[in-house]
Amino acid sequence: MRSIRTFLILTVIATLILFNFIAAIQGYRSSMAEAEQLFDQQMFNTAMLIANLPLEQNTTDFSHSGDIAFQIWKDGKIAASSSNAPVSAIAELTPGYGYINFSGYRWRALAYFDLRQNLWVTLAERSDIRYLLAENVILESVIPLLIGIPLVGLLIWLIVNQGLMPLTQLSKQLREKKAEDLTPLSEMELRPELVQITRSVNSLIERLRSTLEREKRFTADAAHEMRTPISALKVQLHNIAEEVPADSQSLIQLRAGVERMQHLVEQLLVLYRSTPEQLAENSRLLDLYTLAQDVMAEQYYLFESKNQSIELVGDHCTINGNDIALTTLLKNLLSNASKYTPESGQIKISVKKQQQRVRLTVEDSGPGVPEALRNRIFDRFYRGAHQSDRNILGCGLGLTIVQHILVLLGATITVSNSRFPTGSAFIIDFSEAKKADAS
Amino acid sequence: MFLNSITLVLQEILEAALLISVLLALTQSFPKMKRWIILGIFLGVVGAYLFGAYIGSISEWFDYVGQEIVSASMQLSISVLVALIAFLLNPARARVYSTVMLSTICPVLVMLSITREGAEIFLYLQGNMTNSVYTRSVLAGSAIGTGIGISIGVVLFYLLTGLSSKSYWVVSTVVLALIGGNMAAQAILLLTQADWITYSAQLWDSSAVLTEQSLTGRLLYSLVGYEATPSIVQGVGYLSVALLILICGLTTKIKYIEKRRQRHAQ
């Protein structure tokens, strides 16, 4: 994924560098050519000056710098010269500029004829010094450009960041929006470019809100509509039971069928009623150990009917959650454990604090869940692989509901082997409630 | 000194920047590949320093042609690895690479490229910074050369990633072919200088039109491996490697497109 910010910063800086530096090179080249002309003009002026020097003066007095050498030619002979000038002619005695090598350097040479004095002046200037001088002057204008680039880069970075701020804020607003928060995004202080996006998101939120509202209404209506006929069926079943013998196979199967249907409807309602909004609305601090104790007492008849032993161990740990959802979760886990544990089997619940988490473990001495099926058991309407599992009353939604609630609570579940010789262990890790949560 | 520094540094930086840009563009969908390429850059800088610092000893190897041989080996390795990248990443082929394979080739390729080009810059700076008169112009020129080289690399990267998936791969393969061919031609020149390859006749002489030492000449040298007076062996080497990379990168794609067309026709 390519970031818009990086793209803008890098391409703007790269383009700026390319244009500025190429312009600097071009500027350097033309400035160097200009400097060359300037130096040549200066040489010419110097040659004119030398032509007017009195020839009687001692030649050794001329030129101490070593950067300029000259010769004065009169009647084809050297009449005077600087001490650093070569013995031979610096330049051919034809007016104009050229280059010559002597004394281990390259020199710019000029031959100048003075009509008034009727003499030739040949003048030479060290080429490397002219070049260095010109380059140093021109570099003075290039170096600020180089120093300026990091500063300009920093400025571009700040400007791009500032320019993208509304986008960053919108993205932050969306990221921080909780799943249950269906309020529209604020359109205040929005840049025109972002108005359309915000409107589209708001329209999507509105549609989602009305869909959820409809679903909630449907669930409530369906609950009412489906429960009433089932209750009527149960009344009729009770009436029939008085008319036919109690051991009638048809009656037993009819009763089992109605019970299964009632269970299915209840479970379906639980599954679709638990939404993030509902959980958030009724979320409070709960003692998981006490809650497990209450559910265990409430469900005790299940274990008693199968002569199973149940044990609760651990500490009082506080978590943040919805008591209805957590009760449903515990009920489903315990009824599952009881269903799949044989007569006189063992069930153990433990609540323990582990670092920053609270761990709830429900273990049984049933047949256990093979490793390959451990992911599938949370699928909707999945029942055990064995025929014996299918004879157990249930609709295959218990563990789906457990997982659904856990996702909403932000907890995790893992399935492993129990500490009994056979059986499975359902391990759930909740975040421990912090003190701030209490407020 | 200023212009010389710009041209030399720009030439070296540009060669490495082209390769890194194409590699980054080609591997952008691979997680963590950017990290491996950055590791390659880091290793390359260390390698360039070591190569430059021990150039005296390296030169003594292979009967005093060590520098040429080591540089040529690095360039030939770059050519081979570039061809391998073109072969492995060819989008028309089934996934023949593994992430481990790519995570090894990419940093090695980048490291070799930066070691070679970086060592040249290191030696140039070391040679010219001793004369303090030129320090300013050498540093300013090097900074400008580096800036232009990296900027061209950045622009190339975004140009490549902005292309449609069809032309994106074709352009990338062509750039890889130019890099591979250029490296092979340079390696042959070095091996000829070391007398490991016999001297062959000159293919052409375009020095009157464009010298290698000019800024444009140096830019073209980095971009397409321009030489004013290449030998026949260099020309053959360049073309063979460039063709090999083009074949590795593009041929299966053509077959694949034909197969798809046939499938659609059916």
XYZ file of C-alpha atoms in Angstrom:
705
model
C 0.000 0.000 0.000
C 1.502 3.320 -1.057
C 1.011 6.236 1.272
C -0.311 9.473 -0.256
C 1.823 11.441 2.198
C 5.083 9.676 1.238
C 4.226 9.959 -2.445
C 3.592 13.698 -2.210
C 6.629 14.467 -0.057
C 9.073 12.364 -2.089
C 7.909 13.376 -5.551
C 7.699 17.087 -4.696
C 11.187 17.074 -3.120
C 12.626 14.980 -6.003
C 11.129 17.308 -8.635
C 12.362 20.353 -6.747
C 15.888 18.912 -6.469
C 15.951 17.920 -10.143
C 14.876 21.334 -11.412
C 16.962 23.337 -8.948
C 20.123 21.333 -9.374
C 19.874 21.204 -13.161
C 19.286 24.972 -13.101
C 22.341 25.291 -10.814
C 24.478 23.314 -13.283
C 23.239 25.440 -16.152
C 23.856 28.595 -14.110
C 27.338 27.388 -13.220
C 28.183 26.757 -16.861
C 27.006 30.144 -18.116
C 28.588 31.946 -15.150
C 31.908 30.226 -15.857
C 31.743 31.340 -19.494
C 30.891 34.863 -18.323
C 33.799 34.827 -15.868
C 36.141 33.656 -18.632
C 35.162 36.684 -20.705
C 35.589 38.965 -17.737
C 39.064 37.646 -16.995
C 40.011 38.001 -20.685
C 38.845 41.623 -20.628
C 40.863 42.204 -17.505
C 43.923 40.666 -19.215
C 43.428 42.989 -22.145
C 43.324 46.022 -19.832
C 46.446 44.826 -18.040
C 48.221 44.387 -21.385
C 47.301 47.990 -22.310
C 48.698 49.196 -18.984
C 51.935 47.239 -19.443
C 52.351 48.705 -22.931
C 52.586 52.165 -21.325
C 55.205 51.208 -18.727
C 58.609 52.880 -19.074
C 60.891 50.324 -20.715
C 63.939 51.555 -18.817
C 62.639 50.051 -15.568
C 64.389 46.962 -14.257
C 62.477 43.959 -15.541
C 62.967 41.958 -12.345
C 60.759 44.426 -10.528
C 57.769 43.346 -12.576
C 55.357 40.793 -11.224
C 55.959 39.168 -7.890
C 52.788 37.207 -7.660
C 53.755 34.503 -10.141
C 50.193 34.314 -11.406
C 50.800 36.763 -14.269
C 53.743 36.740 -16.664
C 54.412 39.134 -19.501
C 56.833 40.048 -22.216
C 57.237 43.379 -24.080
C 58.397 42.968 -27.641
C 59.997 45.802 -29.566
C 61.377 45.318 -33.047
C 61.061 41.555 -32.793
C 63.055 41.311 -29.551
C 62.064 41.102 -25.887
C 62.508 44.577 -24.534
C 61.259 43.750 -21.063
C 59.604 40.803 -19.271
C 58.448 39.677 -15.850
C 60.782 37.450 -13.873
C 58.485 34.407 -14.223
C 58.090 34.696 -18.012
C 59.625 31.981 -20.204
C 62.591 32.683 -22.459
C 60.541 31.903 -25.555
C 57.477 33.872 -26.657
C 54.405 33.539 -24.477
C 52.153 33.786 -27.512
C 52.538 34.168 -31.245
C 52.710 37.816 -32.146
C 49.247 37.912 -33.665
C 46.490 39.681 -31.721
C 44.206 37.342 -29.792
C 43.944 34.805 -26.989
C 45.286 31.248 -26.683
C 46.708 28.716 -24.217
C 50.337 27.815 -23.446
C 52.121 25.486 -21.041
C 55.245 26.604 -19.142
C 56.692 26.406 -15.615
C 54.564 23.299 -15.025
C 51.199 25.096 -15.448
C 48.689 25.843 -18.122
C 48.353 29.561 -18.877
C 45.829 31.733 -20.700
C 47.866 33.823 -23.146
C 47.178 37.151 -24.883
C 49.098 38.922 -27.621
C 48.396 42.682 -27.759
C 49.857 45.194 -30.182
C 50.053 48.809 -29.076
C 49.952 51.089 -32.103
C 51.033 54.235 -30.274
C 54.118 52.699 -28.682
C 54.609 50.352 -31.661
C 55.258 47.353 -29.443
C 53.777 43.937 -28.621
C 52.760 42.852 -25.170
C 52.309 39.113 -24.552
C 50.587 38.384 -21.306
C 49.840 35.053 -19.549
C 47.620 34.261 -16.567
C 47.593 30.934 -14.735
C 44.571 29.064 -16.016
C 43.977 27.029 -12.832
C 43.913 30.127 -10.655
C 41.476 31.889 -12.997
C 39.284 28.740 -12.916
C 39.475 28.385 -9.135
C 38.674 32.046 -8.620
C 35.674 31.888 -10.941
C 34.470 28.598 -9.420
C 34.739 29.919 -5.862
C 32.677 32.972 -6.754
C 29.993 30.903 -8.486
C 29.915 28.281 -5.716
C 28.971 31.044 -3.298
C 25.617 31.151 -5.070
C 25.262 27.339 -5.390
C 26.037 26.421 -1.783
C 23.024 28.251 -0.248
C 20.878 26.218 -2.645
C 22.365 23.006 -1.253
C 21.971 24.112 2.345
C 18.427 25.221 1.569
C 17.285 21.842 0.209
C 16.967 20.111 3.634
C 15.081 23.141 4.945
C 12.784 23.151 1.918
C 12.334 19.385 2.399
C 11.288 19.990 5.997
C 8.894 22.725 4.900
C 7.356 20.465 2.230
C 6.930 17.753 4.842
C 5.161 20.184 7.169
C 2.973 21.585 4.364
C 1.955 18.128 3.093
C 1.194 16.999 6.641
C -0.875 20.124 7.218
C -2.648 19.652 3.880
C -3.499 16.042 4.681
C -4.605 16.868 8.221
C -8.368 16.857 7.414
C -7.956 13.437 5.787
C -5.961 12.181 8.792
C -8.624 13.511 11.151
C -11.429 11.878 9.159
C -9.522 8.604 9.128
C -8.919 8.898 12.898
C -12.595 9.651 13.487
C -13.537 6.510 11.521
C -10.878 4.367 13.229
C -11.962 5.406 16.695
C -15.639 4.925 15.947
C -16.886 1.988 17.972
C -18.849 -0.772 16.264
C -21.991 0.163 18.173
C -21.653 3.889 17.488
C -23.995 4.620 14.602
C -24.054 8.389 14.931
C -23.206 10.241 11.687
C -19.760 11.787 11.155
C -19.475 15.500 11.727
C -19.490 17.590 8.542
C -18.287 20.688 10.376
C -14.965 22.202 9.252
C -14.699 19.790 6.349
C -12.722 20.557 3.209
C -14.862 20.482 0.033
C -12.890 17.450 -1.227
C -13.964 15.408 1.809
C -17.609 16.428 1.970
C -18.695 13.772 -0.549
C -16.797 10.975 1.252
C -18.281 11.991 4.601
C -21.780 12.179 3.112
C -21.404 8.730 1.564
C -20.147 7.268 4.871
C -23.007 8.966 6.755
C -25.546 7.604 4.296
C -24.041 4.135 4.745
C -24.217 4.499 8.546
C -27.849 5.618 8.274
C -28.745 2.620 6.113
C -26.924 0.297 8.527
C -28.730 1.853 11.497
C -32.164 1.386 9.912
C -31.296 -2.196 8.884
C -30.240 -3.001 12.444
C -33.385 -1.351 13.765
C -35.504 -3.497 11.446
C -33.591 -6.611 12.487
C -34.125 -5.771 16.166
C -37.847 -5.289 15.570
C -37.998 -8.504 13.574
C -36.281 -10.441 16.365
C -38.685 -9.068 18.966
C -41.716 -9.810 16.766
C -40.458 -13.248 15.818
C -39.795 -14.036 19.495
C -43.360 -13.215 20.324
C -44.879 -14.874 17.248
C -42.856 -18.083 17.603
C -43.175 -18.460 21.352
C -46.979 -18.245 21.346
C -47.638 -21.237 19.024
C -45.031 -23.281 20.874
C -46.762 -22.519 24.196
C -50.086 -23.499 22.606
C -48.497 -26.734 21.362
C -47.268 -27.478 24.868
C -50.741 -26.968 26.312
C -52.195 -29.294 23.671
C -49.432 -31.788 24.413
C -50.328 -31.693 28.091
C -53.990 -32.339 27.210
C -53.092 -35.250 24.910
C -50.857 -36.723 27.652
C -53.921 -37.170 29.799
C -55.762 -39.032 27.072
C -53.070 -41.461 25.896
C -50.908 -43.841 27.973
C -47.734 -42.225 29.362
C -45.488 -44.806 27.702
C -46.908 -44.118 24.242
C -43.950 -43.935 21.853
C -45.675 -41.277 19.722
C -46.284 -39.057 22.745
C -42.661 -39.379 23.931
C -41.363 -38.443 20.467
C -43.854 -35.577 20.122
C -42.799 -34.144 23.496
C -39.098 -34.462 22.557
C -39.815 -32.738 19.244
C -41.642 -29.800 20.880
C -38.881 -29.418 23.476
C -36.267 -29.422 20.734
C -38.237 -26.755 18.832
C -38.583 -24.577 21.933
C -34.859 -24.893 22.636
C -34.027 -23.998 19.040
C -36.237 -20.883 19.113
C -34.756 -19.738 22.442
C -31.213 -20.260 21.208
C -31.888 -18.468 17.909
C -33.304 -15.507 19.794
C -30.271 -15.391 22.086
C -27.940 -15.512 19.084
C -29.567 -12.622 17.256
C -30.340 -10.540 20.318
C -26.748 -10.269 21.470
C -25.476 -7.229 19.571
C -22.544 -4.915 20.375
C -24.952 -2.087 21.251
C -26.845 -4.185 23.770
C -23.644 -5.464 25.343
C -22.185 -1.963 25.581
C -25.403 -0.526 27.042
C -25.569 -3.008 29.910
C -21.872 -3.527 30.508
C -20.716 -3.408 34.129
C -18.146 -4.894 36.490
C -18.887 -8.512 37.355
C -17.352 -11.110 39.620
C -16.917 -14.060 37.281
C -16.516 -16.541 40.157
C -19.834 -15.525 41.781
C -21.581 -15.557 38.398
C -20.287 -19.075 37.704
C -21.455 -20.137 41.157
C -24.990 -18.767 40.476
C -25.236 -20.420 37.039
C -23.924 -23.694 38.473
C -26.620 -23.611 41.172
C -29.284 -22.785 38.600
C -28.205 -25.603 36.297
C -27.587 -28.067 39.142
C -30.603 -30.160 38.196
C -28.833 -31.101 34.940
C -25.853 -32.608 36.740
C -28.006 -34.197 39.415
C -30.181 -35.968 36.841
C -27.068 -37.644 35.398
C -25.450 -38.174 38.780
C -22.458 -36.040 37.663
C -20.109 -34.365 40.116
C -19.376 -30.651 39.557
C -16.729 -28.557 41.241
C -15.904 -24.833 41.129
C -12.398 -23.691 42.107
C -10.432 -20.456 41.824
C -10.531 -16.832 42.938
C -12.931 -13.920 42.807
C -11.939 -12.087 39.623
C -13.593 -8.992 38.187
C -14.277 -8.528 34.508
C -16.208 -5.967 32.515
C -19.242 -7.432 30.757
C -22.943 -7.865 30.395
C -24.433 -10.217 33.004
C -27.164 -11.571 30.684
C -24.637 -12.410 27.967
C -22.208 -13.941 30.446
C -24.955 -15.985 32.096
C -26.003 -17.302 28.673
C -22.371 -18.111 27.921
C -21.888 -20.017 31.184
C -25.246 -21.779 30.827
C -24.342 -22.973 27.350
C -20.899 -24.166 28.419
C -22.224 -25.992 31.462
C -25.184 -27.568 29.673
C -22.804 -28.656 26.912
C -20.458 -30.202 29.474
C -23.343 -32.018 31.140
C -24.783 -33.266 27.835
C -21.552 -34.773 26.581
C -20.350 -36.158 29.928
C -21.612 -39.662 30.691
C -23.550 -40.630 33.820
C -21.460 -40.245 37.034
C -18.854 -38.222 35.111
C -16.948 -35.214 36.423
C -17.095 -31.511 35.535
C -14.722 -28.881 36.854
C -14.961 -25.075 36.536
C -12.046 -22.852 37.447
C -11.731 -19.054 37.523
C -8.156 -17.786 37.834
C -6.274 -14.555 37.350
C -3.356 -14.878 34.950
C -1.207 -11.761 34.442
C -3.565 -9.152 32.931
C -6.233 -11.696 32.056
C -8.939 -13.714 33.809
C -9.125 -17.345 32.729
C -12.318 -19.392 32.911
C -11.889 -23.115 32.275
C -14.708 -25.664 31.961
C -13.432 -29.266 31.904
C -15.367 -32.467 31.602
C -14.690 -36.192 31.562
C -16.687 -36.808 28.390
C -15.333 -38.319 25.174
C -13.471 -35.060 24.294
C -13.225 -33.258 20.985
C -10.767 -34.673 18.420
C -8.160 -32.077 17.418
C -9.307 -31.991 13.791
C -12.854 -31.009 14.823
C -11.939 -28.308 17.350
C -12.532 -25.482 14.899
C -15.723 -26.923 13.487
C -17.592 -27.221 16.775
C -18.226 -23.453 16.716
C -19.992 -23.639 13.334
C -23.743 -23.044 13.289
C -25.851 -26.192 13.566
C -22.748 -28.381 13.882
C -23.427 -31.469 15.969
C -20.870 -34.100 16.996
C -19.448 -36.517 14.460
C -20.723 -39.647 16.220
C -24.241 -41.007 16.035
C -24.343 -40.935 19.861
C -23.816 -37.139 19.768
C -26.858 -36.714 17.552
C -29.093 -38.419 20.127
C -28.313 -35.668 22.628
C -30.913 -32.917 22.862
C -29.588 -29.797 21.165
C -29.626 -27.810 17.984
C -25.917 -27.133 17.364
C -26.111 -23.456 18.311
C -24.764 -23.542 21.901
C -21.076 -23.091 21.094
C -21.872 -20.692 18.219
C -23.594 -18.454 20.771
C -20.634 -18.821 23.144
C -18.221 -17.706 20.437
C -20.525 -14.899 19.291
C -20.669 -13.481 22.830
C -16.908 -13.867 23.287
C -16.205 -11.928 20.081
C -18.444 -9.123 21.287
C -16.718 -9.131 24.684
C -13.263 -9.219 23.099
C -12.383 -12.511 24.818
C -10.780 -15.618 23.274
C -11.595 -19.316 23.500
C -9.400 -22.358 22.988
C -10.299 -26.038 23.181
C -7.890 -28.625 24.522
C -7.863 -31.870 26.487
C -9.115 -31.838 30.056
C -7.059 -32.951 33.018
C -9.342 -35.968 33.403
C -8.299 -39.180 31.590
C -10.711 -38.248 28.790
C -12.729 -35.162 27.974
C -12.302 -31.628 26.745
C -11.394 -28.304 28.310
C -12.866 -24.972 27.116
C -10.444 -22.213 28.095
C -11.686 -18.613 27.902
C -9.447 -15.606 28.463
C -11.112 -12.306 29.431
C -9.379 -8.966 29.891
C -9.234 -8.111 33.568
C -11.318 -5.045 34.440
C -9.122 -2.048 35.276
C -10.032 0.429 37.954
C -10.816 3.038 35.320
C -13.449 0.711 33.851
C -15.389 0.888 37.061
C -16.029 4.547 36.507
C 36.148 20.132 -10.174
C 32.542 21.029 -9.534
C 31.241 19.681 -12.845
C 33.596 16.690 -12.739
C 32.317 15.792 -9.279
C 28.709 16.109 -10.421
C 29.176 13.893 -13.477
C 31.182 11.192 -11.711
C 28.988 10.968 -8.614
C 25.785 11.235 -10.657
C 26.885 8.412 -12.942
C 27.613 6.077 -10.041
C 24.550 7.022 -7.965
C 22.249 6.782 -10.978
C 23.355 3.236 -11.823
C 22.541 2.059 -8.310
C 19.376 4.194 -8.017
C 17.889 2.744 -11.215
C 18.384 -0.804 -9.986
C 17.013 -0.082 -6.501
C 13.957 1.764 -7.900
C 13.065 -1.086 -10.248
C 13.576 -3.674 -7.489
C 11.442 -1.682 -5.028
C 8.713 -1.251 -7.638
C 8.757 -4.925 -8.622
C 8.719 -6.253 -5.080
C 6.310 -3.772 -3.498
C 3.661 -6.446 -3.045
C 6.058 -8.665 -1.102
C 5.902 -8.081 2.621
C 9.131 -7.006 4.318
C 11.030 -6.859 0.991
C 11.637 -3.133 1.534
C 13.462 -4.039 4.732
C 15.705 -6.514 2.887
C 16.525 -3.907 0.224
C 17.395 -1.357 2.925
C 19.643 -4.001 4.507
C 21.278 -4.411 1.059
C 21.870 -0.639 0.879
C 23.457 -0.659 4.332
C 25.675 -3.653 3.503
C 26.565 -1.989 0.186
C 27.757 1.180 1.942
C 29.900 -0.912 4.305
C 31.173 -2.938 1.310
C 32.001 0.254 -0.620
C 33.992 1.581 2.312
C 35.921 -1.690 2.735
C 36.526 -2.003 -1.024
C 37.794 1.582 -1.172
C 39.864 1.295 2.004
C 41.589 -1.930 0.937
C 41.888 -1.066 -2.737
C 45.714 -1.180 -2.424
C 45.734 -4.825 -1.374
C 42.898 -5.780 -3.739
C 44.801 -4.298 -6.699
C 47.712 -6.655 -5.999
C 45.593 -9.755 -6.472
C 45.664 -11.744 -9.745
C 49.035 -10.343 -10.792
C 48.124 -6.730 -10.049
C 44.789 -6.707 -11.898
C 42.767 -7.473 -8.747
C 40.686 -4.287 -8.880
C 39.558 -4.959 -12.451
C 38.810 -8.628 -11.778
C 36.874 -7.997 -8.543
C 34.858 -5.164 -10.137
C 34.153 -7.239 -13.257
C 33.032 -10.205 -11.104
C 30.638 -7.950 -9.222
C 29.231 -6.545 -12.469
C 28.806 -10.003 -14.003
C 27.100 -11.206 -10.820
C 24.732 -8.215 -11.044
C 23.904 -9.157 -14.676
C 23.162 -12.772 -13.707
C 21.062 -11.807 -10.678
C 19.106 -9.233 -12.704
C 18.305 -11.947 -15.283
C 17.256 -14.241 -12.423
C 14.951 -11.550 -11.010
C 13.356 -11.064 -14.460
C 12.864 -14.820 -14.737
C 11.460 -15.316 -11.238
C 9.140 -12.315 -11.128
C 7.696 -12.766 -14.617
C 4.004 -12.345 -13.765
C 2.896 -14.775 -16.464
C 4.797 -17.644 -14.901
C 3.416 -19.676 -12.051
C 4.887 -18.704 -8.679
C 8.316 -20.292 -9.100
C 10.048 -18.174 -6.480
C 9.915 -18.378 -2.768
C 9.991 -15.335 -0.548
C 13.231 -16.662 0.978
C 14.805 -16.786 -2.501
C 13.762 -13.198 -3.269
C 14.797 -12.015 0.196
C 18.275 -13.347 -0.578
C 18.660 -12.164 -4.182
C 17.383 -8.598 -3.691
C 19.715 -7.521 -0.853
C 22.710 -9.247 -2.505
C 21.964 -7.467 -5.786
C 21.616 -4.088 -4.089
C 24.717 -4.716 -1.978
C 26.865 -5.594 -5.019
C 25.616 -2.579 -6.951
C 26.235 -0.114 -4.114
C 29.599 -1.652 -3.217
C 30.849 -1.180 -6.778
C 29.419 2.271 -7.407
C 30.075 3.463 -3.855
C 33.717 2.380 -3.994
C 34.232 4.532 -7.103
C 32.779 7.558 -5.284
C 34.823 6.756 -2.187
C 38.053 6.593 -4.204
C 37.199 9.798 -6.080
C 36.495 11.701 -2.879
C 39.568 10.272 -1.173
C 41.738 11.324 -4.106
C 40.395 14.848 -4.420
C 39.728 15.836 -0.852
C 43.446 15.785 -0.027
C 43.774 19.103 -1.855
C 41.852 21.480 0.380
C 41.542 24.044 -2.441
C 39.004 21.801 -4.150
C 37.171 20.521 -1.045
C 34.224 22.877 -1.421
C 33.676 22.297 -5.108
C 34.106 18.508 -4.772
C 31.627 18.337 -1.884
C 29.103 20.648 -3.559
C 29.399 18.742 -6.837
C 29.025 15.383 -5.080
C 25.960 16.613 -3.195
C 24.329 17.838 -6.404
C 25.204 14.594 -8.230
C 23.780 12.522 -5.359
C 20.632 14.667 -5.223
C 19.944 14.375 -8.956
C 20.692 10.624 -8.994
C 18.410 9.809 -6.063
C 15.672 12.125 -7.401
C 15.692 10.361 -10.775
C 15.417 7.056 -8.867
C 12.393 8.331 -6.877
C 10.678 9.663 -10.018
C 11.327 6.374 -11.838
C 9.877 4.390 -8.922
C 6.632 6.378 -8.925
C 6.436 6.343 -12.710
C 6.757 2.557 -12.721
C 4.228 2.030 -9.959
C 1.839 4.436 -11.670
C 1.818 2.440 -14.914
C -0.851 -0.104 -15.725
C 0.099 -3.656 -14.760
C 0.767 -4.588 -18.408
C 3.143 -1.786 -19.353
C 4.586 -1.738 -15.817
C 6.210 -5.149 -16.213
C 7.355 -4.478 -19.801
C 9.008 -1.150 -18.852
C 10.593 -2.702 -15.743
C 12.003 -5.579 -17.800
C 13.416 -3.152 -20.366
C 15.115 -1.147 -17.582
C 16.455 -4.408 -16.094
C 17.734 -5.411 -19.557
C 19.544 -2.066 -19.932
C 21.091 -2.406 -16.464
C 22.155 -6.025 -17.114
C 23.564 -5.235 -20.569
C 25.400 -2.171 -19.245
C 26.979 -4.189 -16.416
C 28.076 -6.953 -18.825
C 29.649 -4.429 -21.226
C 31.483 -2.685 -18.367
C 32.737 -6.038 -17.036
C 34.055 -6.985 -20.499
C 35.900 -3.658 -20.721
C 37.537 -4.267 -17.331
C 38.451 -7.853 -18.250
C 39.962 -6.573 -21.526
C 41.990 -4.027 -19.541
C 43.169 -6.855 -17.283
C 44.137 -8.902 -20.366
C 41.728 -11.655 -19.429
C 39.809 -11.077 -22.676
C 41.741 -10.446 -25.865
C 41.332 -7.040 -27.407
C 38.789 -6.943 -30.217
C 38.183 -4.392 -32.943
C 36.267 -1.205 -32.279
C 32.555 -1.366 -33.081
C 32.155 2.359 -33.721
C 33.606 5.738 -32.751
C 31.080 8.384 -31.819
C 33.439 10.485 -29.690
C 33.162 13.318 -32.179
C 29.388 13.458 -31.611
C 29.263 12.757 -27.877
C 32.204 12.082 -25.587
C 31.829 9.784 -22.603
C 33.283 12.439 -20.315
C 30.549 15.012 -21.020
C 27.581 15.234 -18.654
C 25.197 13.894 -21.306
C 27.676 11.142 -22.171
C 27.949 10.104 -18.532
C 24.162 10.195 -18.086
C 23.660 8.016 -21.143
C 26.439 5.732 -19.905
C 24.505 5.190 -16.671
C 21.114 4.895 -18.333
C 21.862 2.756 -21.390
C 25.577 1.963 -21.086
C 26.644 4.447 -23.798
C 30.266 4.197 -24.898
C 31.891 6.299 -27.582
C 34.298 3.558 -28.650
C 32.955 0.123 -27.713
C 34.673 -3.073 -28.811
C 32.899 -5.854 -30.715
C 33.039 -8.176 -27.682
C 31.457 -5.454 -25.507
C 28.669 -4.970 -28.049
C 28.039 -8.715 -28.268
C 28.113 -9.059 -24.480
C 25.722 -6.141 -24.007
C 23.221 -7.398 -26.547
C 23.375 -11.029 -25.352
C 22.701 -10.170 -21.711
C 20.004 -7.591 -22.551
C 18.297 -10.096 -24.856
C 18.569 -12.851 -22.246
C 16.853 -10.621 -19.664
C 14.136 -9.628 -22.137
C 13.524 -13.300 -22.959
C 13.449 -14.234 -19.258
C 11.055 -11.421 -18.466
C 8.750 -11.263 -21.447
C 8.574 -14.454 -23.498
C 6.391 -16.529 -21.233
C 4.062 -13.598 -20.957
C 3.511 -13.593 -24.717
C 2.833 -17.335 -24.677
C 0.543 -16.851 -21.718
C -1.407 -14.093 -23.462
C -1.756 -16.313 -26.520
C -2.970 -19.190 -24.369
C -5.515 -16.923 -22.711
C -6.677 -15.619 -26.050
C -7.085 -19.206 -27.278
C -8.988 -20.113 -24.151
C -11.275 -17.118 -24.634
C -11.768 -17.997 -28.310
C -12.827 -21.492 -27.356
